[in-house]
Amino acid sequence: GDVMSLSLAPNKQTFLSAACDATAKLWDLRDGKCRQTFKGHEGDINAVVFFPNGDAFGTGSDDSTCRLFDIRADQEVAVYRHEAITCGVTSLAFSRSGRVLFAGYDDYNCNAWDVLHGERVAVLAQHEHRVSCVGVSDDGQALCTGSWDSLLTIWQ
C-alpha cells in the first residue's frame, strides 16, 4: 500500500514504514530487506514513530487508534483509544522518556496518552483545523503542534 510515514531507528540501522494497507514494516538499512511486518490496525496507518530506546514503536491510524508494538516480542502490546474519538490519527511523537505518546487528530486536537497505563491524560485543544504534525523538543521541555489552520502551537 501507499507509504504514509517513516521513522529512523535511534541506532540508524533500521527504519519503520507505515502504509495504507494497515501494516507497519521494519526495514534493515544495511541490505534493504523487510525484517518484520506488524498488523493490528483496521485502517490506513498515517503515522509511525520509534520509542526512544528503539525497542518498540507507536502507530496512528484512520481507525481512530494509536498502538504500541514491541519489536523484540514481534507483537502489539497496547491500544490507545477513547470512545469520544471517532476520527483518524495524523501524527505522533513520544515524550523524551517515552512515558507519553502525543497524537495529532483530524478533530483539531492533540491527545496525550500514558503509554504505561493506556489512558488519555490530556487533550490539547487550540487549533481550528486538523493537527497535521507533532514534535517534542530534544530536551523534552516542549511540544509543538502544527495544523491546517496555518499555525504552530508550542505547549510547555
Coordinates of C-alpha atoms in Angstrom, one line a residue:
G1 CA 0.0 0.0 0.0
D2 CA 0.9 3.7 -0.2
V3 CA 3.5 4.6 2.4
M4 CA 2.3 7.4 4.7
S5 CA 5.1 7.7 7.3
L6 CA 8.7 6.7 8.1
S7 CA 10.8 6.6 11.3
L8 CA 14.5 6.1 11.5
A9 CA 15.7 3.9 14.5
P10 CA 17.9 5.6 17.1
N11 CA 20.7 3.2 16.1
K12 CA 20.4 4.3 12.4
Q13 CA 20.4 0.7 11.2
T14 CA 16.7 0.2 10.7
F15 CA 13.6 2.2 9.9
L16 CA 9.9 1.8 10.0
S17 CA 7.3 2.4 7.3
A18 CA 3.6 2.8 7.8
A19 CA 1.1 2.3 5.0
C20 CA -2.4 2.3 3.7
D21 CA -2.6 -1.5 3.8
A22 CA -2.8 -1.2 7.6
T23 CA 0.7 -2.6 8.2
A24 CA 3.9 -1.3 9.7
K25 CA 7.1 -2.8 8.5
L26 CA 10.6 -2.8 9.9
W27 CA 13.4 -2.5 7.3
D28 CA 17.1 -3.1 7.5
L29 CA 19.1 -0.2 6.0
R30 CA 22.2 -2.5 5.5
D31 CA 20.5 -4.8 3.0
G32 CA 17.2 -3.0 2.2
K33 CA 15.1 -6.0 3.3
C34 CA 11.9 -6.1 5.3
R35 CA 12.6 -7.9 8.6
Q36 CA 9.2 -7.7 10.2
T37 CA 5.6 -6.9 9.4
F38 CA 3.2 -5.7 12.1
K39 CA -0.6 -5.9 11.8
G40 CA -3.5 -4.9 14.1
H41 CA -5.0 -1.6 12.7
E42 CA -8.2 -1.7 10.8
G43 CA -7.5 1.4 8.6
D44 CA -4.6 3.3 6.9
I45 CA -1.7 3.9 9.2
N46 CA -0.8 7.6 8.9
A47 CA 2.0 7.9 11.4
V48 CA 4.8 5.7 12.9
V49 CA 7.4 6.7 15.4
F50 CA 10.1 4.7 17.2
F51 CA 10.0 4.5 21.0
P52 CA 13.0 6.4 22.4
N53 CA 15.1 3.3 23.1
G54 CA 14.3 1.8 19.7
D55 CA 12.8 -1.5 21.0
A56 CA 9.2 -0.5 20.3
F57 CA 7.2 1.9 18.2
G58 CA 3.9 3.7 18.1
T59 CA 1.4 3.9 15.2
G60 CA -1.6 6.1 14.5
S61 CA -4.4 5.2 12.1
D62 CA -7.6 6.2 10.4
D63 CA -9.3 3.6 12.7
S64 CA -9.0 6.2 15.5
T65 CA -6.5 4.3 17.5
C66 CA -2.8 4.5 18.4
R67 CA -1.0 1.3 19.0
L68 CA 2.3 0.3 20.6
F69 CA 4.3 -2.6 19.2
D70 CA 7.2 -4.4 20.8
I71 CA 9.8 -5.2 18.1
R72 CA 11.6 -8.0 20.1
A73 CA 8.3 -9.7 21.0
D74 CA 7.1 -9.2 17.4
Q75 CA 3.6 -8.1 18.6
E76 CA 1.2 -5.4 19.5
V77 CA 1.3 -4.7 23.3
A78 CA -1.2 -1.8 23.7
V79 CA -4.0 0.1 22.0
Y80 CA -4.9 3.7 22.9
R81 CA -8.5 4.6 22.2
H82 CA -11.3 6.7 23.6
E83 CA -15.0 6.4 22.9
A84 CA -15.2 10.1 22.1
I85 CA -12.6 9.9 19.4
T86 CA -14.0 8.9 16.0
C87 CA -11.6 10.5 13.6
G88 CA -8.2 9.5 12.3
V89 CA -4.7 10.0 13.8
T90 CA -2.5 12.2 11.7
S91 CA 0.8 12.3 13.6
L92 CA 2.7 11.0 16.6
A93 CA 5.6 11.8 18.9
F94 CA 6.9 10.3 22.1
S95 CA 8.0 12.3 25.1
R96 CA 11.7 12.1 25.8
S97 CA 11.2 9.4 28.4
G98 CA 8.7 7.5 26.3
R99 CA 6.0 7.7 29.1
V100 CA 3.7 9.9 27.0
L101 CA 2.6 9.4 23.4
F102 CA 1.3 12.6 21.8
A103 CA -1.1 12.1 18.9
G104 CA -2.5 14.7 16.5
Y105 CA -6.0 14.0 15.1
D106 CA -8.4 15.1 12.4
D107 CA -10.7 16.6 15.0
Y108 CA -8.3 19.5 15.6
N109 CA -6.9 18.1 18.9
C110 CA -3.7 16.6 20.2
N111 CA -4.2 13.8 22.7
A112 CA -1.6 12.8 25.3
W113 CA -1.6 9.1 26.1
D114 CA 0.0 7.5 29.2
V115 CA 1.9 4.7 27.5
L116 CA 2.2 2.5 30.6
H117 CA -1.5 2.7 31.7
G118 CA -3.1 3.2 28.3
E119 CA -5.1 6.2 29.5
R120 CA -5.6 9.6 27.9
V121 CA -4.0 12.1 30.2
A122 CA -4.6 15.3 28.3
V123 CA -6.4 16.9 25.4
L124 CA -4.6 19.8 23.8
A125 CA -7.2 21.8 22.0
Q126 CA -6.4 25.2 20.4
H127 CA -6.3 24.6 16.7
E128 CA -9.1 25.5 14.3
H129 CA -8.3 22.7 11.8
R130 CA -6.8 19.2 11.8
V131 CA -3.5 18.7 13.6
S132 CA -1.0 17.6 10.8
C133 CA 2.2 17.3 12.8
V134 CA 3.5 17.0 16.3
G135 CA 7.1 17.1 17.6
V136 CA 8.9 17.1 21.0
S137 CA 11.9 19.3 21.6
D138 CA 15.2 17.4 22.2
D139 CA 15.3 18.5 25.8
G140 CA 11.8 17.2 26.3
Q141 CA 10.6 20.5 27.7
A142 CA 8.1 21.5 24.9
L143 CA 5.7 20.0 22.4
C144 CA 4.9 21.7 19.1
T145 CA 1.7 21.0 17.1
G146 CA 1.2 22.1 13.5
S147 CA -2.2 22.4 11.9
W148 CA -4.0 23.1 8.6
D149 CA -5.1 26.3 10.3
S150 CA -1.6 27.6 9.3
L151 CA -0.5 27.8 13.0
L152 CA 2.2 26.2 15.1
T153 CA 1.5 26.0 18.8
I154 CA 4.1 25.5 21.5
W155 CA 2.9 23.6 24.6
Q156 CA 5.2 23.7 27.6

